Coordinates of C-alpha atoms (C1' of nucleotides) in Angstrom, one line a residue:
Chain A
M1 CA 152.0 90.5 81.0
E2 CA 151.7 89.0 84.4
K3 CA 155.3 89.5 85.1
Q4 CA 154.9 93.2 85.2
H5 CA 152.7 92.8 88.2
R6 CA 154.8 90.4 89.9
R7 CA 156.9 93.0 91.5
E8 CA 154.0 94.7 93.0
L9 CA 152.8 91.5 94.3
T10 CA 156.0 90.6 96.0
F11 CA 155.3 93.2 98.5
L12 CA 151.7 93.5 98.3
H13 CA 151.0 89.9 99.1
S14 CA 152.9 90.2 102.3
G15 CA 150.0 92.1 103.5
D16 CA 146.7 90.7 103.9
F17 CA 144.6 92.8 101.9
L18 CA 144.8 90.6 98.9
R19 CA 143.4 87.9 101.0
Q20 CA 140.4 89.6 102.0
N21 CA 138.5 88.5 99.1
P22 CA 136.5 85.5 99.7
G23 CA 136.7 84.8 96.1
V24 CA 140.4 84.4 96.0
P25 CA 140.7 81.3 98.1
D26 CA 138.7 79.5 95.6
R27 CA 141.2 80.1 93.0
T28 CA 144.5 78.6 93.3
L29 CA 147.8 79.5 92.1
D30 CA 147.2 78.4 88.7
D31 CA 144.9 81.0 87.5
S32 CA 146.6 81.5 84.3
S33 CA 144.7 78.8 82.7
D34 CA 141.4 79.8 83.8
H35 CA 139.2 82.6 84.6
V36 CA 140.4 86.0 85.2
K37 CA 137.1 86.8 86.4
P38 CA 136.4 90.4 86.6
Q39 CA 134.1 89.8 89.4
I40 CA 135.7 90.8 92.6
K41 CA 133.9 89.7 95.6
E42 CA 136.5 90.8 98.0
M43 CA 136.0 94.5 98.2
D44 CA 132.6 95.0 99.5
F45 CA 132.8 98.7 99.7
F46 CA 133.9 98.7 96.2
S47 CA 131.3 96.5 94.9
S48 CA 128.6 98.4 96.5
Q49 CA 129.7 101.6 95.0
Y50 CA 130.5 99.9 91.8
Q51 CA 127.1 98.5 91.5
S52 CA 125.4 101.7 92.1
H53 CA 127.4 103.3 89.4
D54 CA 127.9 100.6 87.2
H55 CA 125.5 101.6 84.6
H56 CA 127.1 105.0 84.4
Q57 CA 130.3 103.5 83.7
E58 CA 129.4 100.9 81.2
S59 CA 130.6 103.0 78.4
K60 CA 133.9 103.5 80.2
T61 CA 134.2 99.9 81.1
D62 CA 135.5 98.9 77.8
N63 CA 138.2 101.4 77.9
N64 CA 139.3 100.3 81.2
D65 CA 139.2 96.7 80.2
N66 CA 141.3 97.5 77.3
S67 CA 143.8 99.3 79.3
N68 CA 143.7 96.5 81.7
N69 CA 144.6 94.1 79.1
N70 CA 147.1 96.0 77.2
G71 CA 148.6 98.6 79.4
S72 CA 148.5 96.6 82.5
S73 CA 151.9 97.6 83.7
S74 CA 151.4 101.2 83.8
F75 CA 148.0 100.5 85.0
V76 CA 149.1 98.7 87.9
D77 CA 151.8 101.1 88.8
S78 CA 149.5 103.8 89.1
C79 CA 146.9 101.8 90.8
V80 CA 149.1 100.9 93.6
N81 CA 149.4 104.4 94.6
I82 CA 145.8 105.0 94.0
G83 CA 145.0 102.2 96.2
L84 CA 146.9 103.7 99.0
N85 CA 145.3 107.0 98.5
L86 CA 142.0 105.5 98.4
L87 CA 142.5 103.6 101.6
S88 CA 143.4 106.6 103.4
S89 CA 141.1 109.1 102.0
G90 CA 138.1 107.0 101.1
P91 CA 135.6 108.9 99.1
G92 CA 137.8 111.9 98.8
V93 CA 140.3 110.2 96.5
S94 CA 139.9 112.5 93.6
R95 CA 138.1 115.1 95.4
S96 CA 141.0 117.3 95.8
T97 CA 140.9 118.1 92.1
N98 CA 137.7 119.9 92.4
E99 CA 136.5 121.1 95.6
E100 CA 136.2 123.9 98.0
K101 CA 134.6 126.1 95.4
P102 CA 131.5 127.5 97.0
V103 CA 129.3 128.0 94.1
N104 CA 125.7 127.7 93.6
S105 CA 123.8 124.5 93.9
N106 CA 123.9 123.7 90.2
T107 CA 127.6 124.0 90.0
Q108 CA 127.9 121.9 93.1
E109 CA 125.7 119.3 91.6
S110 CA 127.7 119.1 88.5
A111 CA 130.8 119.1 90.5
L112 CA 129.5 116.3 92.5
K113 CA 128.6 114.4 89.5
T114 CA 132.0 114.8 88.1
E115 CA 133.4 113.7 91.3
L116 CA 131.2 110.7 91.3
E117 CA 132.2 109.8 87.9
N118 CA 135.8 110.2 88.9
L119 CA 135.3 108.0 91.8
N120 CA 133.5 105.4 89.8
E121 CA 136.3 105.4 87.3
E122 CA 138.8 105.0 90.0
N123 CA 136.8 102.3 91.6
R124 CA 136.8 100.5 88.4
R125 CA 140.4 100.8 88.0
L126 CA 141.0 99.6 91.5
R127 CA 138.8 96.7 90.9
S128 CA 140.6 95.8 87.9
M129 CA 143.8 96.2 89.7
L130 CA 142.7 94.1 92.5
D131 CA 141.7 91.5 90.1
Q132 CA 145.0 91.5 88.4
I133 CA 146.9 91.6 91.6
T134 CA 144.9 88.8 93.0
K135 CA 145.6 86.7 90.0
N136 CA 149.2 87.5 90.0
Y137 CA 149.4 86.8 93.6
N138 CA 148.1 83.4 93.1
E139 CA 150.4 82.8 90.3
V140 CA 153.4 83.9 92.2
Q141 CA 152.4 81.8 95.0
G142 CA 152.2 78.9 92.8
Q143 CA 155.5 79.6 91.3
L144 CA 157.0 80.0 94.7
F145 CA 155.9 76.6 95.8
M146 CA 157.0 75.1 92.6
A147 CA 160.4 76.5 93.2
L148 CA 160.4 75.3 96.6
Q149 CA 159.5 71.9 95.5
K150 CA 162.3 71.9 93.0
Q151 CA 164.6 73.0 95.7
A152 CA 163.4 70.2 97.8
H153 CA 164.0 67.8 95.1
L154 CA 167.5 69.0 94.7
N155 CA 168.2 68.8 98.4
Q156 CA 166.7 65.4 98.5
G157 CA 169.1 64.3 95.8
D158 CA 172.0 65.5 97.8
Q159 CA 171.2 63.9 101.0
K160 CA 168.9 61.3 99.7
D161 CA 170.7 58.5 101.3
A162 CA 171.1 60.1 104.6
V163 CA 167.7 61.4 104.7
N164 CA 165.8 58.8 102.8
G165 CA 162.4 58.8 104.2
M166 CA 163.6 60.2 107.4
A167 CA 163.0 63.6 106.1
G168 CA 159.5 62.7 106.4
T169 CA 159.6 62.7 110.0
V170 CA 161.2 66.0 110.0
M171 CA 158.8 68.3 111.6
S172 CA 158.2 70.8 114.1
V173 CA 155.4 72.9 114.8
Q174 CA 156.2 76.3 114.0
Q175 CA 152.9 77.5 114.9
L176 CA 150.2 75.2 115.6
M177 CA 147.2 76.0 117.0
D178 CA 145.8 78.3 119.3
S179 CA 142.5 77.0 118.9
R180 CA 141.2 73.7 119.9
A181 CA 141.6 72.4 116.5
S182 CA 143.8 69.5 116.3
V183 CA 145.7 68.6 113.3
A184 CA 147.3 65.3 112.8
L185 CA 149.9 64.9 110.3
D186 CA 150.6 61.3 109.7
V187 CA 153.8 60.7 108.0
N188 CA 154.8 57.2 107.9
E189 CA 158.0 56.8 106.4
P190 CA 158.2 55.4 103.0
S191 CA 158.9 51.7 103.1
G192 CA 162.4 52.5 102.1
S193 CA 163.1 53.9 105.4
D194 CA 165.7 51.9 107.2
D195 CA 165.3 50.7 110.7
K196 CA 168.8 51.8 111.2
T197 CA 168.0 55.4 111.2
Q198 CA 167.7 55.7 114.8
E199 CA 167.6 59.4 114.8
L200 CA 165.6 60.7 112.1
S201 CA 167.6 63.5 110.9
A202 CA 165.8 66.4 109.6
S203 CA 166.1 67.0 106.1
Q204 CA 167.3 70.5 106.2
E205 CA 165.9 73.2 104.3
N206 CA 164.2 71.1 101.8
T207 CA 160.8 72.0 101.0
V208 CA 159.2 74.9 102.5
E209 CA 162.2 77.0 102.6
V210 CA 160.1 80.0 102.1
V211 CA 159.1 79.5 105.5
S212 CA 162.5 79.3 106.8
I213 CA 162.3 82.9 107.0
K214 CA 162.8 83.2 110.6
D215 CA 160.2 85.0 112.4
G216 CA 161.2 84.7 115.9
T217 CA 158.3 86.8 116.7
D218 CA 155.8 84.2 116.9
Q219 CA 155.5 84.4 120.5
T220 CA 151.9 83.4 120.5
S221 CA 152.2 80.5 122.6
Q222 CA 149.4 81.4 124.6
S223 CA 148.5 78.0 125.2
W224 CA 151.0 76.3 127.3
G225 CA 152.5 77.6 130.4
S226 CA 156.1 77.9 131.0
L227 CA 158.5 75.2 130.8
K228 CA 158.3 73.5 134.1
S229 CA 158.3 75.6 137.2
P230 CA 154.7 75.7 138.1
K231 CA 155.6 78.8 139.9
L232 CA 155.3 80.6 136.8
D233 CA 151.6 80.4 137.2
Q234 CA 151.3 84.0 136.3
S235 CA 152.0 83.5 132.8
K236 CA 150.2 80.3 132.9
N237 CA 147.1 81.8 134.1
E238 CA 147.2 84.5 131.6
E239 CA 147.7 82.1 128.9
Q240 CA 145.0 79.9 130.1
A241 CA 142.7 82.8 130.5
S242 CA 143.4 84.0 127.1
D243 CA 143.1 80.9 125.2
A244 CA 141.9 78.2 127.4
P245 CA 139.2 77.3 125.0
F246 CA 141.5 77.3 122.1
R247 CA 144.6 75.6 123.3
K248 CA 144.1 72.2 121.9
A249 CA 145.1 72.4 118.3
R250 CA 147.4 69.6 117.4
V251 CA 149.4 68.2 114.7
S252 CA 150.3 64.6 114.9
V253 CA 152.8 62.9 112.6
R254 CA 152.9 59.3 112.1
A255 CA 156.2 58.1 111.0
R256 CA 157.2 54.6 110.3
S257 CA 160.4 54.3 112.1
E258 CA 162.1 52.1 114.6
A259 CA 163.7 55.0 116.1
P260 CA 162.4 55.8 119.5
L261 CA 162.2 59.4 118.7
I262 CA 162.0 61.5 115.7
S263 CA 164.4 64.2 115.2
D264 CA 162.4 67.0 113.8
G265 CA 164.8 69.8 114.1
C266 CA 163.8 70.9 117.5
Q267 CA 165.2 70.0 120.9
W268 CA 162.9 68.3 123.2
R269 CA 162.9 67.4 126.8
K270 CA 160.9 64.6 128.1
Y271 CA 158.8 65.5 131.0
G272 CA 156.6 62.6 131.5
Q273 CA 155.5 59.2 130.4
K274 CA 152.4 57.4 130.8
M275 CA 150.7 54.3 129.7
A276 CA 147.8 55.0 127.5
K277 CA 144.8 52.9 127.7
G278 CA 144.5 50.4 125.0
N279 CA 148.1 50.8 124.0
P280 CA 150.8 48.6 125.4
C281 CA 153.3 51.2 124.5
P282 CA 153.8 54.1 126.8
R283 CA 153.2 57.6 125.7
A284 CA 156.0 60.0 126.2
Y285 CA 155.6 63.7 126.8
Y286 CA 158.1 66.2 125.5
R287 CA 158.6 69.9 125.7
C288 CA 160.5 72.0 123.3
T289 CA 163.6 73.3 124.9
M290 CA 164.9 75.3 122.0
A291 CA 163.8 78.4 123.8
V292 CA 162.9 79.1 127.3
G293 CA 159.2 79.0 127.7
C294 CA 158.5 77.6 124.4
P295 CA 155.0 76.2 124.8
V296 CA 155.3 73.5 122.2
R297 CA 154.9 70.0 123.5
K298 CA 154.7 66.8 121.8
Q299 CA 153.6 63.3 122.6
V300 CA 155.3 60.3 121.2
Q301 CA 153.7 57.0 121.1
R302 CA 153.9 53.9 119.1
C303 CA 150.9 52.8 117.2
A304 CA 149.2 49.9 119.0
D305 CA 148.4 48.2 115.8
D306 CA 151.7 48.7 114.2
K307 CA 154.5 49.4 116.5
S308 CA 156.7 50.4 113.7
I309 CA 154.7 53.4 113.4
L310 CA 155.6 56.3 115.6
I311 CA 152.9 58.7 116.3
T312 CA 154.1 62.1 117.2
T313 CA 151.6 64.7 118.2
Y314 CA 152.6 68.3 118.4
E315 CA 150.8 70.9 120.3
G316 CA 151.5 74.6 120.7
N317 CA 153.3 77.3 119.0
H318 CA 157.0 77.8 119.0
N319 CA 158.0 81.1 120.3
H320 CA 161.3 81.1 118.7
P321 CA 162.9 80.8 115.3
L322 CA 163.1 77.3 114.0
P323 CA 165.8 75.7 112.0
P324 CA 165.0 75.1 108.4
A325 CA 164.5 71.5 109.1
A326 CA 161.9 72.3 111.6
T327 CA 160.1 74.9 109.7
A328 CA 159.2 72.7 106.8
M329 CA 156.9 70.5 108.6
A330 CA 156.0 73.1 111.0
N331 CA 154.5 75.1 108.2
T332 CA 152.9 72.2 106.6
T333 CA 151.2 71.2 109.7
S334 CA 150.2 74.7 110.5
A335 CA 148.9 75.0 107.1
A336 CA 146.9 71.9 107.5
A337 CA 145.6 73.2 110.7
A338 CA 144.7 76.5 109.3
M339 CA 143.1 74.8 106.4
L340 CA 141.1 72.8 108.7
L341 CA 140.0 75.8 110.6
S342 CA 139.4 77.8 107.6
G343 CA 135.8 77.4 106.8
S344 CA 136.3 78.5 103.3
T345 CA 138.8 75.9 102.5
K346 CA 136.7 73.1 103.5
S347 CA 134.1 71.2 101.7
K348 CA 130.7 71.9 102.7
D349 CA 130.9 68.9 104.9
G350 CA 133.5 70.8 106.7
L351 CA 136.0 68.5 105.5
P352 CA 139.0 69.2 103.5
S353 CA 138.6 67.5 100.3
S354 CA 141.0 65.6 98.2
A355 CA 141.2 68.6 96.1
Y356 CA 143.6 69.8 98.5
F357 CA 146.2 67.4 97.4
P358 CA 146.1 67.6 93.7
S359 CA 149.8 67.7 93.8
L360 CA 150.1 64.5 95.6
P361 CA 149.6 61.9 93.1
Y362 CA 150.0 59.3 95.7
A363 CA 148.1 61.0 98.2
S364 CA 144.6 60.8 98.8
S365 CA 143.2 63.1 101.3
M366 CA 141.0 61.7 103.9
A367 CA 138.9 63.9 106.0
T368 CA 137.1 62.6 108.9
L369 CA 135.6 63.9 111.9
S370 CA 135.3 62.0 115.0
A371 CA 132.5 63.1 117.2
S372 CA 134.4 61.7 120.0
A373 CA 137.3 64.0 119.4
P374 CA 137.3 66.9 121.7
F375 CA 138.4 69.1 118.9
P376 CA 138.8 69.1 115.2
T377 CA 141.7 67.1 114.0
I378 CA 143.4 66.7 110.8
T379 CA 145.3 63.7 110.1
L380 CA 147.6 63.6 107.2
D381 CA 148.3 60.0 106.7
L382 CA 151.3 59.5 104.6
T383 CA 152.2 56.1 105.7
Q384 CA 152.4 54.6 102.4
G385 CA 155.0 56.7 100.7
P386 CA 155.1 57.7 97.1
N387 CA 154.6 54.3 95.7
A388 CA 151.4 53.9 97.4
V389 CA 148.6 53.6 95.1
P390 CA 146.8 56.7 94.6
F391 CA 143.2 56.1 94.8
L392 CA 140.2 58.2 95.3
R393 CA 138.0 57.2 97.9
P394 CA 134.3 57.6 97.6
P395 CA 132.9 60.4 99.5
P396 CA 132.3 59.6 103.0
S397 CA 128.9 59.6 104.2
N398 CA 129.6 60.7 107.6
A399 CA 131.5 63.9 107.5
S400 CA 130.0 66.4 109.7
F401 CA 132.0 68.7 111.7
P402 CA 130.9 68.8 115.2
L403 CA 132.9 71.9 115.6
P404 CA 132.5 75.2 114.0
L405 CA 135.8 75.5 112.4
N406 CA 135.2 79.0 111.5
G407 CA 135.3 79.7 115.1
Y408 CA 139.0 79.4 115.2
P409 CA 140.4 82.0 113.0
Q410 CA 143.4 82.6 115.0
L411 CA 144.7 79.2 114.6
L412 CA 148.3 79.1 114.1
G413 CA 148.7 82.6 115.1
S414 CA 147.9 83.6 111.6
P415 CA 145.9 86.6 112.4
M416 CA 147.4 88.3 109.5
F417 CA 145.2 86.6 107.0
S418 CA 142.5 85.5 109.1
P419 CA 140.9 88.8 109.7
P420 CA 140.3 89.5 106.1
K421 CA 138.7 86.1 105.5
L422 CA 136.8 85.9 108.6
P423 CA 135.0 88.5 110.5
A424 CA 137.5 89.2 113.1
P425 CA 136.1 87.8 116.2
P426 CA 137.1 89.2 119.5
A427 CA 139.1 86.2 120.2
M428 CA 141.4 87.2 117.5
Q429 CA 142.3 90.4 119.1
L430 CA 142.6 88.5 122.3
G431 CA 145.2 86.3 121.0
H432 CA 146.7 88.8 118.9
R433 CA 150.3 88.5 118.3
P434 CA 152.8 89.9 116.0
T435 CA 152.8 88.0 112.9
S436 CA 156.1 86.9 111.6
M437 CA 157.0 86.3 108.1
V438 CA 156.7 82.7 108.7
E439 CA 153.4 83.0 110.1
T440 CA 152.4 85.2 107.3
V441 CA 153.4 82.8 104.7
T442 CA 152.0 79.9 106.6
A443 CA 148.8 81.6 107.1
A444 CA 148.7 82.6 103.5
I445 CA 149.1 79.0 102.6
A446 CA 146.9 77.7 105.1
S447 CA 144.0 80.0 104.7
D448 CA 144.0 79.4 101.0
P449 CA 143.3 76.3 99.1
N450 CA 146.8 76.8 97.8
F451 CA 147.7 75.1 101.0
T452 CA 148.0 72.2 98.7
A453 CA 151.2 73.6 97.4
A454 CA 152.7 73.9 100.8
L455 CA 151.6 70.6 101.8
A456 CA 153.0 69.1 98.7
A457 CA 156.2 70.8 99.3
A458 CA 156.5 69.4 102.8
I459 CA 155.4 66.1 101.8
S460 CA 157.8 66.0 99.0
T461 CA 160.4 66.4 101.7
I462 CA 158.9 63.9 103.8
M463 CA 158.6 61.3 101.3
G464 CA 162.0 62.0 100.0
A465 CA 160.9 61.4 96.5
L466 CA 158.1 63.4 95.2
P467 CA 157.0 62.4 91.8
R468 CA 158.1 65.2 89.6
N469 CA 155.5 64.9 87.1
N470 CA 153.1 67.2 88.6
G471 CA 154.9 68.9 91.3
N472 CA 153.3 71.9 89.8
S473 CA 150.0 70.4 89.7
S474 CA 149.7 71.6 93.2
I475 CA 148.6 74.7 91.6
N476 CA 145.6 73.5 90.2
N477 CA 142.9 75.9 90.4
D478 CA 140.0 73.9 89.5
E479 CA 140.7 71.4 92.1
N480 CA 140.7 74.0 94.7
N481 CA 137.7 75.6 93.5
K482 CA 135.9 72.3 93.7
S483 CA 137.1 71.8 97.1
S484 CA 135.7 74.9 98.4
N485 CA 132.5 74.0 96.8
G486 CA 132.3 70.8 98.7
V487 CA 133.9 68.3 96.7
P488 CA 133.1 64.8 97.6
A489 CA 135.3 64.4 100.6
P490 CA 137.4 61.4 100.4
A491 CA 136.6 58.5 102.4
L492 CA 137.1 58.4 106.0
A493 CA 140.5 58.1 107.2
A494 CA 141.2 54.7 108.3
P495 CA 143.6 55.6 110.9
G496 CA 146.1 53.0 111.7
S497 CA 145.9 53.5 115.3
P498 CA 143.4 54.1 117.9
Q499 CA 145.0 57.4 118.4
A500 CA 144.5 58.3 114.9
Q501 CA 141.0 57.4 115.2
Q502 CA 140.6 60.1 117.7
S503 CA 141.6 62.6 115.2
C504 CA 138.9 64.5 113.5
T505 CA 140.4 64.9 110.1
T506 CA 142.8 62.8 108.4
F507 CA 144.7 63.3 105.3
S508 CA 146.4 60.3 104.1
T509 CA 148.6 59.1 101.4
K510 CA 148.0 55.7 102.4
A511 CA 145.8 53.7 100.2
C512 CA 144.2 52.1 103.1
N513 CA 146.6 52.9 105.8
N514 CA 148.3 50.4 107.9
K515 CA 145.2 49.2 109.4
P516 CA 145.4 45.5 109.6
G517 CA 141.8 45.0 109.8
Chain B
dC1 C1' 177.4 70.4 138.1
dG2 C1' 174.1 71.0 134.7
dG3 C1' 170.8 69.0 131.8
dG4 C1' 167.9 65.2 130.6
dT5 C1' 165.2 61.1 132.0
dT6 C1' 162.4 58.3 135.1
dT7 C1' 158.5 57.6 137.7
dG8 C1' 155.0 58.0 141.1
dA9 C1' 151.8 61.5 142.6
dC10 C1' 148.8 65.0 141.6
dC11 C1' 145.3 67.7 138.9
dC12 C1' 141.6 68.1 136.0
dG13 C1' 137.9 67.0 132.8
dC14 C1' 134.6 63.8 131.6
dG15 C1' 131.2 60.1 131.8
dC16 C1' 128.4 57.4 134.6
Chain C
dG1 C1' 129.9 62.2 143.8
dC2 C1' 133.0 58.9 142.1
dG3 C1' 136.0 56.6 139.2
dC4 C1' 138.7 56.7 135.1
dG5 C1' 142.0 58.3 132.1
dG6 C1' 144.9 61.9 130.1
dG7 C1' 148.2 65.2 131.1
dT8 C1' 151.5 67.5 134.1
dC9 C1' 154.6 68.0 138.0
dA10 C1' 158.7 67.4 140.5
dA11 C1' 161.9 64.7 143.2
dA12 C1' 165.1 61.3 142.4
dC13 C1' 168.2 59.5 139.5
dC14 C1' 171.4 59.2 135.5
dC15 C1' 174.9 60.8 132.4
dG16 C1' 178.4 63.4 130.2

DNA sequence: CGGGTTTGACCCGCGC
DNA sequence: GCGCGGGTCAAACCCG
């Protein structure tokens, strides 16, 4: 019976209103198995009304429930319209039926009562509808990612040889950060990766194809100034002014590769190089040159401990469409970043829990926060590849976010979904930017525990061989629910490099990373 | 010649 | 205030 709703969802979910329920994030895609909880936390204005009238409606409740279960399709159909009406007209939804009849007070009273009842009924229906839609939405989302994963597998199969592990390094930051949050995505190539692959070719279109929907509108990029030409200080100043406090979000990818540079689907221009303290290897600075003024920059540096590991750190938002190859990782990383920043998706420790990676049998998520880090950082450490032993780390004892992650709702330029979840802070309007489809999807993924699915998809690409068994496990609801409840966060990331240690949060597929000691 | 890289200088934030 | 380190700039250089 879900299918019937799916259609509605396809367009409904593009909006954010489904997301405005705090309750939703806790559920993941895979609701089917569990709870179709009638309780809807999301719509406050509904709930308030609902509560007040609930007793009235109890008798009717059953009817509605029945209709809900049985005649859902028609129900939903009508509800969609109703919802629209309701939004626009508020309390007057059904008023039109009986109004404007100046009568005596008694009549008015009765009329009001009738009206109230009607409203209550409608509220009930809307609630039910929302519930259904929410559920369906989650399901569709899950299916979507499953499909994407499958696609990724197929693609992987095609270019397995060429890509082999390389894909992992494919990445680009579609829209990372506006905020100071920093997300590190550590992707060390699977051991299979060959040294020969000098240029890591992006595995096209695998994975998160969904995201490949070009936005091109992203613009965002408030953070970094123009490409070179300091003269463009105007824009620079504006940008700085607008998001100076938020500009530090990052995604860093650790790839095990001998190649000096990772081809991630974007074009980069080197603008600087510097020796970093504590690392014999120089750090190179790159700017995205795929579009003029693209604010995205990246740093490339080899891990001091393991020079075979290439650490690529991305910063900024692309203000241009990305090739499929670039979008996959971009969205993953952005999702990670969003997740990090999304308070609701974190464990109470403020750390994303392992529950976020139920779909990664070989991945154990590590969430750590370094007090030394100037901003929250997520590190997805995938250095071990699929064969890595999956193990669950004991909950870290540290874990305490020095930074109020909730304070960065606009991360990744995903205002679309942020507002509903978080009280829209002024900053959001500040950095408001048109939300692209990509952003929307990304944000949707990110701000939801379902992020797991996205991550899984991307990682599947990265690793070049995602264990099929539970590609769909990504849609495990319970897991996510737990996570939001503060599941024992996995152990501290044991970043393989000093750099990684700087990161605040680390997700890793490595059993114990490449850390020698 | 245009675009990318190299590299020393400069700027800025932070800690002492 | 000073020094340090990270990040950026931009002239010089290289390459196709």
